XYZ file of N, CA and C in Angstrom:
699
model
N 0.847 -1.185 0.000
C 0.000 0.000 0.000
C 0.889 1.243 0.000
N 0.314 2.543 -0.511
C 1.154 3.862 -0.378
C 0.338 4.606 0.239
N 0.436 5.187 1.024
C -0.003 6.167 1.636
C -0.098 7.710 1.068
N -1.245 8.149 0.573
C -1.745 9.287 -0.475
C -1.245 10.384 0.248
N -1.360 10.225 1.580
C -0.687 11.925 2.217
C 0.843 11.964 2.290
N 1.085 10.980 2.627
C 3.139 10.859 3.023
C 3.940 9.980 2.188
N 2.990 9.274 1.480
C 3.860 8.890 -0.154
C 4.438 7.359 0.736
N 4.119 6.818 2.029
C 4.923 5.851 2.859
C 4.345 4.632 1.937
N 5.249 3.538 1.951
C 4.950 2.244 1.694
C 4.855 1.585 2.345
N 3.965 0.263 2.383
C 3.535 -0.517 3.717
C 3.340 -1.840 3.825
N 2.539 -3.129 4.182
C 1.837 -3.452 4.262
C 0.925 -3.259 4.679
N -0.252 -3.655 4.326
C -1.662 -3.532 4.837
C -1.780 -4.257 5.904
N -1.300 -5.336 6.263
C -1.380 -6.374 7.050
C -0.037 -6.851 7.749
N -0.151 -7.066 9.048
C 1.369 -6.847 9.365
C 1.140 -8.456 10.429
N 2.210 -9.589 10.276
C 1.606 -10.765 11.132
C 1.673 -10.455 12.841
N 0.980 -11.253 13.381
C 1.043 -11.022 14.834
C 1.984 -11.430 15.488
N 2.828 -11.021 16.801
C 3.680 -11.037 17.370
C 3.986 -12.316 17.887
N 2.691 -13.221 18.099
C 3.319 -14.517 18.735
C 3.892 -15.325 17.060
N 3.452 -14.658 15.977
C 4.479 -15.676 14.511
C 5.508 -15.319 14.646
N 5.721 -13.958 14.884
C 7.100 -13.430 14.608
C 7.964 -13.878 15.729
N 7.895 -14.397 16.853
C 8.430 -14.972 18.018
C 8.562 -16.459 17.729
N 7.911 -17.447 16.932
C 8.053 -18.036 16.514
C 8.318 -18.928 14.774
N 6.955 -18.872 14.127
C 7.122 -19.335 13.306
C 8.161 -18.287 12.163
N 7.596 -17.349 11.978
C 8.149 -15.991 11.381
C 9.791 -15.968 11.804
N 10.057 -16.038 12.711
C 11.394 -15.921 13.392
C 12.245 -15.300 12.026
N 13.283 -14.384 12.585
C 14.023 -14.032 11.388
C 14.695 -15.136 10.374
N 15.149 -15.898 12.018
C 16.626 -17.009 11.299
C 15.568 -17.565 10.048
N 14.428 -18.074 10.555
C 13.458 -19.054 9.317
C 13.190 -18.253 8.395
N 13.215 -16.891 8.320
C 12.361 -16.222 7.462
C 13.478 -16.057 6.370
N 14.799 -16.155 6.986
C 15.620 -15.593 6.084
C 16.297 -16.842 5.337
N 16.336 -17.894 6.151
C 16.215 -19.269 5.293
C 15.355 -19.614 3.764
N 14.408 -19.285 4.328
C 13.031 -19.622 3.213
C 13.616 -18.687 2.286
N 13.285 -17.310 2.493
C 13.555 -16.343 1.478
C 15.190 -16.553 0.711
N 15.842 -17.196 1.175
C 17.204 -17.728 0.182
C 16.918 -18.640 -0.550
N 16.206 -19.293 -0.377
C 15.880 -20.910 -0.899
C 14.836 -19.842 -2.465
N 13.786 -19.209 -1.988
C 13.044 -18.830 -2.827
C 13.585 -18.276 -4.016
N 14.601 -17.319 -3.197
C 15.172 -16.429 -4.428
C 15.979 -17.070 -5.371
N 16.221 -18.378 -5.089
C 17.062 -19.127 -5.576
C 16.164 -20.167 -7.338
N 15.267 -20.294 -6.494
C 13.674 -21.129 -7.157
C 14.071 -19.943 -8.159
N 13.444 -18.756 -7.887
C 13.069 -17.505 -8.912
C 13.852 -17.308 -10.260
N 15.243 -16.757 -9.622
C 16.420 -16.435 -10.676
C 17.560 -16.861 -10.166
N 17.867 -18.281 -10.444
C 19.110 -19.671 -10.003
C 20.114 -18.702 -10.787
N 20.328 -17.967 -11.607
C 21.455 -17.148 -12.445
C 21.876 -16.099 -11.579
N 20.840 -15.643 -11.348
C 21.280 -14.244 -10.690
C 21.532 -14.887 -9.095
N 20.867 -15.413 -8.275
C 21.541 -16.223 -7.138
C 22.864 -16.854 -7.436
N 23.008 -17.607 -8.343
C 24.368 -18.127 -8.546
C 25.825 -16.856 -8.588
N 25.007 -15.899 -9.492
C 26.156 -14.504 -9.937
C 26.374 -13.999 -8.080
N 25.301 -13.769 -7.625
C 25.224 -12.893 -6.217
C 26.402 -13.730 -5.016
N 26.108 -15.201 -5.318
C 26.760 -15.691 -3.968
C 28.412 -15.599 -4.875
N 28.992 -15.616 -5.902
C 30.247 -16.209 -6.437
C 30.821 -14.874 -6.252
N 29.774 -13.728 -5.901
C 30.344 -11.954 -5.855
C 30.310 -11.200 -4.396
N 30.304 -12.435 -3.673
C 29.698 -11.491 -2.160
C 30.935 -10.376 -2.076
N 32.368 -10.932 -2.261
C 33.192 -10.127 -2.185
C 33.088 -8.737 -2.602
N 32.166 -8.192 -3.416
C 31.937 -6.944 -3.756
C 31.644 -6.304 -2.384
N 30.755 -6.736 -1.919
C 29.949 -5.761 -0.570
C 30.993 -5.514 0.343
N 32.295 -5.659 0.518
C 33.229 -4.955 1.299
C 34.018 -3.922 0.625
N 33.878 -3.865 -0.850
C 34.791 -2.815 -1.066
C 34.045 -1.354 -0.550
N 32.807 -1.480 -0.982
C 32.655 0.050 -0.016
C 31.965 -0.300 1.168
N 31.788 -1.219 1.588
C 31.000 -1.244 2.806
C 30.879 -0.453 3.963
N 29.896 0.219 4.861
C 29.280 0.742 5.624
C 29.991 0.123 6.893
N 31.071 1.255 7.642
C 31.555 0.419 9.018
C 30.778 1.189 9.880
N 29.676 -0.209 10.132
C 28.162 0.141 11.406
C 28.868 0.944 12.796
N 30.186 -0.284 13.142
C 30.171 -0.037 14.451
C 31.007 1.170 14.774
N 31.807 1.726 13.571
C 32.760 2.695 13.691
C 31.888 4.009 13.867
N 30.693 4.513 13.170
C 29.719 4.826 13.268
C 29.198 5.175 14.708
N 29.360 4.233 15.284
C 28.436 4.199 16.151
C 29.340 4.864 17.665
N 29.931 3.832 17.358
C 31.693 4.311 18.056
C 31.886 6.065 18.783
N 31.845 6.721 16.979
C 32.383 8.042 17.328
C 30.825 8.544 18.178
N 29.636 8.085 17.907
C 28.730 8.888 18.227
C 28.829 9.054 20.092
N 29.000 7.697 20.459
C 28.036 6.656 21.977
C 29.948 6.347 22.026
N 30.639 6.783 22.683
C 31.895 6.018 22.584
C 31.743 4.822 24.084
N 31.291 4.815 24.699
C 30.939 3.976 26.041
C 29.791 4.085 26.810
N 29.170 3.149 27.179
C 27.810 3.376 28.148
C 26.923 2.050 28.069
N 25.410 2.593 28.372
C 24.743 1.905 28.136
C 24.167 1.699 26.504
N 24.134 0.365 25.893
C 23.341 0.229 24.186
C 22.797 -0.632 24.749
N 21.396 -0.241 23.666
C 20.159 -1.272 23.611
C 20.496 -1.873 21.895
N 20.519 -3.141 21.967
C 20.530 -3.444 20.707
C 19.140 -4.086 20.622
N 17.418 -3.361 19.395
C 16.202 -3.978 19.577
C 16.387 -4.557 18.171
N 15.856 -5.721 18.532
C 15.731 -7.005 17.224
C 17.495 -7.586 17.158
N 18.086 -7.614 18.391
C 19.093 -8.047 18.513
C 19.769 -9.311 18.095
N 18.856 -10.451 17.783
C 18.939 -11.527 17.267
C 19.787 -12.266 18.274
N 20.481 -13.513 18.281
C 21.182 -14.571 19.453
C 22.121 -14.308 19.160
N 22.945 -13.162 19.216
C 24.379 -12.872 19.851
C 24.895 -11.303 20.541
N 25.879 -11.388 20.999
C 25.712 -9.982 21.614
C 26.761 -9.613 20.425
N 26.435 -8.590 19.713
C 26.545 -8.047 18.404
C 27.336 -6.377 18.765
N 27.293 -6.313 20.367
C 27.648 -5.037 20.233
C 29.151 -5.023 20.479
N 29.978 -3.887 20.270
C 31.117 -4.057 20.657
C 31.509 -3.502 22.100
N 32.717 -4.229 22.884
C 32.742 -4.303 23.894
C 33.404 -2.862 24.767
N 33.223 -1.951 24.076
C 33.081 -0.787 25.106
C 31.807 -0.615 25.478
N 30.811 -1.542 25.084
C 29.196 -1.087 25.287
C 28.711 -1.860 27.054
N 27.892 -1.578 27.803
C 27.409 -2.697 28.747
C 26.189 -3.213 27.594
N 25.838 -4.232 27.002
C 25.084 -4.783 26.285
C 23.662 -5.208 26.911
N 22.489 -4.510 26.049
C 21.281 -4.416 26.209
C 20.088 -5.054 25.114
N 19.453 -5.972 25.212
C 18.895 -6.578 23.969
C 17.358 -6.705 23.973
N 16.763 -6.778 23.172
C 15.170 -7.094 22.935
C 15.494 -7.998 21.981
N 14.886 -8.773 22.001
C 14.706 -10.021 20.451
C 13.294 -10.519 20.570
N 12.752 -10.451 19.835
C 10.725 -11.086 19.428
C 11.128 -12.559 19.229
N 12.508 -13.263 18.662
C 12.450 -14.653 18.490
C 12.726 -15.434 19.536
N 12.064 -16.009 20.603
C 12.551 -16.513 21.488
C 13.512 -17.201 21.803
N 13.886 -18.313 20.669
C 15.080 -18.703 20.900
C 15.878 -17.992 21.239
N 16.330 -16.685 20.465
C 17.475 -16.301 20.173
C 17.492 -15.356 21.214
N 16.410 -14.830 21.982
C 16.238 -13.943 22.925
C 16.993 -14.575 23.932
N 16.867 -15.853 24.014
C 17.571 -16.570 25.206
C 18.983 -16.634 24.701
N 19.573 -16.821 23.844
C 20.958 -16.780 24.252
C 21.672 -15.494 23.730
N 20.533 -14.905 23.551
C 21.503 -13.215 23.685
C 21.124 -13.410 25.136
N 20.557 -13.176 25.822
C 20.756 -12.869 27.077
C 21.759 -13.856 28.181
N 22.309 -14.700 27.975
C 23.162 -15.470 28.415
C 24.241 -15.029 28.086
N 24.607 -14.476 26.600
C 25.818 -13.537 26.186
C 26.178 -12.430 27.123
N 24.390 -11.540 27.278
C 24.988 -10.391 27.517
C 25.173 -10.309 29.298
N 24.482 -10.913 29.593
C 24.672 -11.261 31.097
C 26.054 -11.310 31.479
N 27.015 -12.225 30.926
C 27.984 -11.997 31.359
C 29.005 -10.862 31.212
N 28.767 -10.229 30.441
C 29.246 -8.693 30.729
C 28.277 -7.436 31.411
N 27.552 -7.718 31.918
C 26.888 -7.036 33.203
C 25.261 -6.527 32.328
N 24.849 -7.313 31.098
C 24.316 -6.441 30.797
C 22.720 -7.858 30.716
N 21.824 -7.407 29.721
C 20.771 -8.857 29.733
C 19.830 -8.394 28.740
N 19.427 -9.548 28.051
C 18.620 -9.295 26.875
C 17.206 -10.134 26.955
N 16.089 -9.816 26.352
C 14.844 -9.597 26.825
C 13.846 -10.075 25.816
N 12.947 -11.312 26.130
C 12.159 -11.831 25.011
C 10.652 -11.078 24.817
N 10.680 -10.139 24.163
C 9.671 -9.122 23.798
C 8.965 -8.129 22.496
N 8.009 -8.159 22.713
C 7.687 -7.463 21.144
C 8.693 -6.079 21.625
N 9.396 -4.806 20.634
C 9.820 -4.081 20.861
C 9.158 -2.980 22.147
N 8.002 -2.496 22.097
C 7.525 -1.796 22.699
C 7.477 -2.363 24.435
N 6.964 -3.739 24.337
C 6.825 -3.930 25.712
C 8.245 -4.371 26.262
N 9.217 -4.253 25.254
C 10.697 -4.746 26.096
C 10.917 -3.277 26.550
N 11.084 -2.118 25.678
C 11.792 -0.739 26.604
C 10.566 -0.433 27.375
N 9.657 -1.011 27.692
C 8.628 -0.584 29.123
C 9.649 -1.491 30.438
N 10.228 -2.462 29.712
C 11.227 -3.204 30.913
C 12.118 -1.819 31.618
N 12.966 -1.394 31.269
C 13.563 -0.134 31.473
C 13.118 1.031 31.922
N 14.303 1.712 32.918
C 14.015 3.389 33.269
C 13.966 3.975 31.923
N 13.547 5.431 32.279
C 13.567 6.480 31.410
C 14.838 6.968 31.707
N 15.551 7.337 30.335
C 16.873 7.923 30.382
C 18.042 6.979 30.749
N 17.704 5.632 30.435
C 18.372 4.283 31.525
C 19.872 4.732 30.000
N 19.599 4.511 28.437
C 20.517 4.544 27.722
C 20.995 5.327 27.177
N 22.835 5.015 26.954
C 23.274 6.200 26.289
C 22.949 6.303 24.117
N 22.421 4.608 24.084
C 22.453 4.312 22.559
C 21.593 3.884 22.659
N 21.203 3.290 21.526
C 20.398 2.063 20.483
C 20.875 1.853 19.624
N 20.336 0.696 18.904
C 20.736 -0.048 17.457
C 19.550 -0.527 17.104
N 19.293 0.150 15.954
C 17.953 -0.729 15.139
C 18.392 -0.937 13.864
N 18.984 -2.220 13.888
C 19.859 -2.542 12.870
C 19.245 -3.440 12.070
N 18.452 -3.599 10.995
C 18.052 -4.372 10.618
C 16.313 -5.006 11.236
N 15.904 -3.785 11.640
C 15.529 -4.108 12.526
C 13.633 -3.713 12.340
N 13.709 -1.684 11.800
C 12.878 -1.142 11.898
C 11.437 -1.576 10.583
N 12.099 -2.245 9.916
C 11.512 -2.196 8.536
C 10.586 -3.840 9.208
N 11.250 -4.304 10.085
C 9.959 -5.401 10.420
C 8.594 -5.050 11.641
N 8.743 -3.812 12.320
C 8.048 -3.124 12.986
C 6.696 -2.411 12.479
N 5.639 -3.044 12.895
C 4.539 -2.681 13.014
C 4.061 -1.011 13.175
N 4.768 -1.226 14.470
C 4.170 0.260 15.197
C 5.696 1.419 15.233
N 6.660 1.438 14.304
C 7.676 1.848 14.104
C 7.478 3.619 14.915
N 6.694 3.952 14.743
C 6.291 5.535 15.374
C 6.175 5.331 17.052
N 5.403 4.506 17.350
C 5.191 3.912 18.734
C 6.434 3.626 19.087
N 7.369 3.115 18.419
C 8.731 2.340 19.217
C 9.194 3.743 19.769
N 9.405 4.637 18.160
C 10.576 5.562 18.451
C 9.999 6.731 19.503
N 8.961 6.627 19.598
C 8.428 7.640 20.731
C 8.682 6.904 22.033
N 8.869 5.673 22.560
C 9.203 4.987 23.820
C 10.913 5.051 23.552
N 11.772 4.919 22.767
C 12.810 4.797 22.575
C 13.252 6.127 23.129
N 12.730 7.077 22.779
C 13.281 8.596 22.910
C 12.835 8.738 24.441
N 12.226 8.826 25.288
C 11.945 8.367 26.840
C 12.945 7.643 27.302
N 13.508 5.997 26.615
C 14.790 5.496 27.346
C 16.040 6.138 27.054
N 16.123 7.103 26.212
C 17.752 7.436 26.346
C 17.594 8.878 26.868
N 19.376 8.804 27.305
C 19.707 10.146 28.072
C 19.407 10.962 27.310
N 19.465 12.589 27.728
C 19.412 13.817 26.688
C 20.592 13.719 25.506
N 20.304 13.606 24.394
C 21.319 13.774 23.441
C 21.907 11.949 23.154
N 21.192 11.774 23.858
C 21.449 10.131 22.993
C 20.988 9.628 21.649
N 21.515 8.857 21.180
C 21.020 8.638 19.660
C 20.813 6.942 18.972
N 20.331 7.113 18.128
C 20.031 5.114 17.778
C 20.215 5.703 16.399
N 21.171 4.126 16.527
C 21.354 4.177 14.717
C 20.637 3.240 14.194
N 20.607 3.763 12.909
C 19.217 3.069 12.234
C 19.584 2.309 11.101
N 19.676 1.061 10.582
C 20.093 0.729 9.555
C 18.561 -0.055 8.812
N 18.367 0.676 7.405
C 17.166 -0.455 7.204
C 16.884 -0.067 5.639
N 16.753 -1.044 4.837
C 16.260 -1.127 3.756
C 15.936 0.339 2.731
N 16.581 0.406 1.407
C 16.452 1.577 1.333
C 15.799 1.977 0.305
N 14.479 1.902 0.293
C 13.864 2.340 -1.049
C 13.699 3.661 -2.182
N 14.531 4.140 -1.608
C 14.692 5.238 -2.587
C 15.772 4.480 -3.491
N 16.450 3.708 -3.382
C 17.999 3.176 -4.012
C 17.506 3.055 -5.896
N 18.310 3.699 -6.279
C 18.377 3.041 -7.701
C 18.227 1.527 -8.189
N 18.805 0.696 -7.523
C 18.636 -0.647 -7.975
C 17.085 -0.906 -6.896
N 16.508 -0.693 -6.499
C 14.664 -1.092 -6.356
C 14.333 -0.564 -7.517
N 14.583 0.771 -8.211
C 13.772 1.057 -9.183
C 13.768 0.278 -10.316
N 15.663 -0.183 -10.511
C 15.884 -1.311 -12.308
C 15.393 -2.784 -11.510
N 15.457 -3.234 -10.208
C 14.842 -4.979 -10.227
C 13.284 -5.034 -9.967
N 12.870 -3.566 -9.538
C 11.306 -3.538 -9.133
C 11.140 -4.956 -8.489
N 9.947 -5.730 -9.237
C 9.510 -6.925 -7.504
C 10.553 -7.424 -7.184
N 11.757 -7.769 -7.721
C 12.660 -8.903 -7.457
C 14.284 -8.034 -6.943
N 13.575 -7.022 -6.280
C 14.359 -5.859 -5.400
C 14.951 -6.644 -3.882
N 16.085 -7.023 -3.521
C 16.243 -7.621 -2.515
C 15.506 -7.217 -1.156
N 15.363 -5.913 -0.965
C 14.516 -5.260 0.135
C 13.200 -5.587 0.637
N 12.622 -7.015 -0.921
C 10.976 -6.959 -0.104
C 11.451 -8.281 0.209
N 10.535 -8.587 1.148
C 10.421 -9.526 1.847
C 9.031 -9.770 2.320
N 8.422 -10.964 2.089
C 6.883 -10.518 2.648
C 6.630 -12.099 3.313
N 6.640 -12.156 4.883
C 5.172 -11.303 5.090
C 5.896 -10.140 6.235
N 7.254 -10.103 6.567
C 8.062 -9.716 7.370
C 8.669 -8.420 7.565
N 9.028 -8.033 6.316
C 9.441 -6.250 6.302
C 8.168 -5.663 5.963
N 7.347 -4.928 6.766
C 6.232 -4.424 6.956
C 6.165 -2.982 6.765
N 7.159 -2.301 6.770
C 7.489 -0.864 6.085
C 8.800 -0.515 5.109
N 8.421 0.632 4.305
C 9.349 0.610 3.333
C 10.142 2.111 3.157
N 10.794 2.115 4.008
C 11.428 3.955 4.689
C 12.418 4.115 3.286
N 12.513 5.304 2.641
C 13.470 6.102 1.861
C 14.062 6.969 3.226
N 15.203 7.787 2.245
C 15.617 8.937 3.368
C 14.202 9.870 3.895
N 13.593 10.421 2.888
C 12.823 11.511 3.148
C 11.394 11.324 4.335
N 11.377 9.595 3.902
C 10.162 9.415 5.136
C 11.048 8.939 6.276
N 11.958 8.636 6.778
C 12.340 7.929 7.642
C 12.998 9.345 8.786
N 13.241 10.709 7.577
C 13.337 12.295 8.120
C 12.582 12.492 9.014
N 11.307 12.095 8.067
C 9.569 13.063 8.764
C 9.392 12.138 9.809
N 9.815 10.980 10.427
C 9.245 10.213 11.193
C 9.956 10.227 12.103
N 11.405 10.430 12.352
C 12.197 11.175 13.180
C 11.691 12.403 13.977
N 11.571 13.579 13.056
C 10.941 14.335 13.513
C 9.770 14.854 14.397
N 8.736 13.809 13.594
C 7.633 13.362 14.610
C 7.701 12.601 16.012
N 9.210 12.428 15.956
C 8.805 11.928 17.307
C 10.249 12.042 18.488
N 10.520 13.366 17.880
C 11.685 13.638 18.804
C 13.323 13.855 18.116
N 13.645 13.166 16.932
C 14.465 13.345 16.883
C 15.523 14.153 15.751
N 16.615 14.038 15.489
C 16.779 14.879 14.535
C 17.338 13.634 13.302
N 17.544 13.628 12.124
C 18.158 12.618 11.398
C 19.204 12.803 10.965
N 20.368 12.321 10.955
C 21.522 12.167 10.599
C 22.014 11.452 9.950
N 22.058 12.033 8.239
C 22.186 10.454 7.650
C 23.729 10.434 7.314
N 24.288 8.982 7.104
C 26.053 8.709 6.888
C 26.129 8.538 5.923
N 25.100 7.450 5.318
C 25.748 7.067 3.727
C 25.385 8.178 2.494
N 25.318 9.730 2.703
C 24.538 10.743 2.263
C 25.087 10.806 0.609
N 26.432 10.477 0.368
C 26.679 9.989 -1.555
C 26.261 8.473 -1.542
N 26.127 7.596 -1.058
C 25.690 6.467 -2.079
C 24.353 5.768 -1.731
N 23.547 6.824 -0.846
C 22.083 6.683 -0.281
C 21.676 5.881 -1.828
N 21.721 6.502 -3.297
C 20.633 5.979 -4.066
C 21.306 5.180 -4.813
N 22.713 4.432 -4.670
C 23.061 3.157 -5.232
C 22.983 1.610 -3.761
N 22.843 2.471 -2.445
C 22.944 1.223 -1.854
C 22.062 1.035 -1.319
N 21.380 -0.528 -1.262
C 20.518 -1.042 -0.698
C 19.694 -0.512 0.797
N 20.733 0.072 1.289
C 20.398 -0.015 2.607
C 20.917 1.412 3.126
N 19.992 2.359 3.870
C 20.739 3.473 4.098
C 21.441 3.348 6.077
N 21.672 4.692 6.166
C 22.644 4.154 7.498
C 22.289 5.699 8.212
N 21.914 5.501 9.008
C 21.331 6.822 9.904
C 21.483 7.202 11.553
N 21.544 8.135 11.703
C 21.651 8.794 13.290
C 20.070 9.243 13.328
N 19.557 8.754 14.657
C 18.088 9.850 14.858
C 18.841 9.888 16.435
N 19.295 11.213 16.335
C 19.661 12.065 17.612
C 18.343 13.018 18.763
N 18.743 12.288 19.943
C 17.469 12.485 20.674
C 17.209 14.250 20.831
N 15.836 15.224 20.407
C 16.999 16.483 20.732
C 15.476 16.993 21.827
């Protein structure tokens, strides 16, 4: 669906939280969807895996990023998946919707003083004080969120003044969605439930506290995926 006032892309229908905790689970979702894409175009899957080596020549360094912003403290990593993913100047903080994996991120992060939390996003930062973090990470994260406005308005309540979450997620403004259209790596269905460019992912910041800061600002419309600061202000 598009949305006639804000131009947003969507689903209409978004699955319920106990699939996505289970059946939905990322790890499965992202299984299936390899296998599929494979069914679809076996050429172009074959070209993609024999080329992964491309995606490091310019690749996006997340954590360096993140680094200069949050150099030590408290991070929430939400949709954290089963490992502690953050780097270790962080005390490590997690939400994961897949239960499995909720459990052994939190066995990870436990032992560095920190603990991760089996919850839809919203009701995990109700676990938490207000102002409890100095970060976030919604890495991969926001484009499977339902109530993405709802998060970032509870998100902006858990961090300190001037704290910030970086945002990594699917990038539909990119030139290559426009030349593969359906067979655009970014959709995913029934699972990525919103479809943020720079310009909506601005206005939705805004709406709810923060300011946007984007990194990858020259190759926003060749790469898949854009890379963002929403600074608490």
């Amino acid at each position: 669906m598009q949305c006639l006032s804000c131009g947003m892309r969507y689903l209409s229908e978004a699955p319920a939280y106990a699939a996505l905790s289970e059946t939905l689970a990322w790890s499965k979702q992202f299984s299936r969807e390899t296998k599929a894409r494979k069914r679809r175009e076996p050429m172009m899957a074959f070209i993609d895996q024999k080329t992964r080596w491309r995606l490091r020549l310019f690749r996006d360094n997340e954590w360096e990023y993140l680094l200069k912003e949050v150099p030590e403290g408290r991070v929430l990593d939400v949709g954290c998946s089963a490992r502690n993913n953050l780097p270790p100047a962080y005390t490590p903080y997690g939400i994961e919707i897949a239960k499995d994996a909720a459990a052994i991120a939190d066995a990870a992060m436990q032992k560095v003083g920190g603990r991760a939390v089996h919850a839809p996003a919203i009701d995990g930062l109700d676990q938490f004080a207000d102002g409890f973090f100095d970060g976030m990470v919604m890495r991969s994260y926001i484009e499977h969120e339902a109530e993405p406005k709802a998060v970032l308005s509870k998100a902006h309540a858990k961090l300190r003044n001037g704290g910030v979450i970086y945002v990594k997620a699917p990038n539909f403004g990119t030139i290559n969605r426009m030349v593969r259209g359906v067979n655009w790596c970014g959709f995913r269905f029934p699972d990525h439930l919103n479809y943020f460019d720079v310009t909506r992912m601005r206005k939705l910041a805004a709406a709810t506290g923060f300011k946007l800061k984007l990194k990858n600002t020259f190759s926003r419309l060749t790469n898949d995926n854009f890379h963002a600061f929403l600074i608490k202000v």
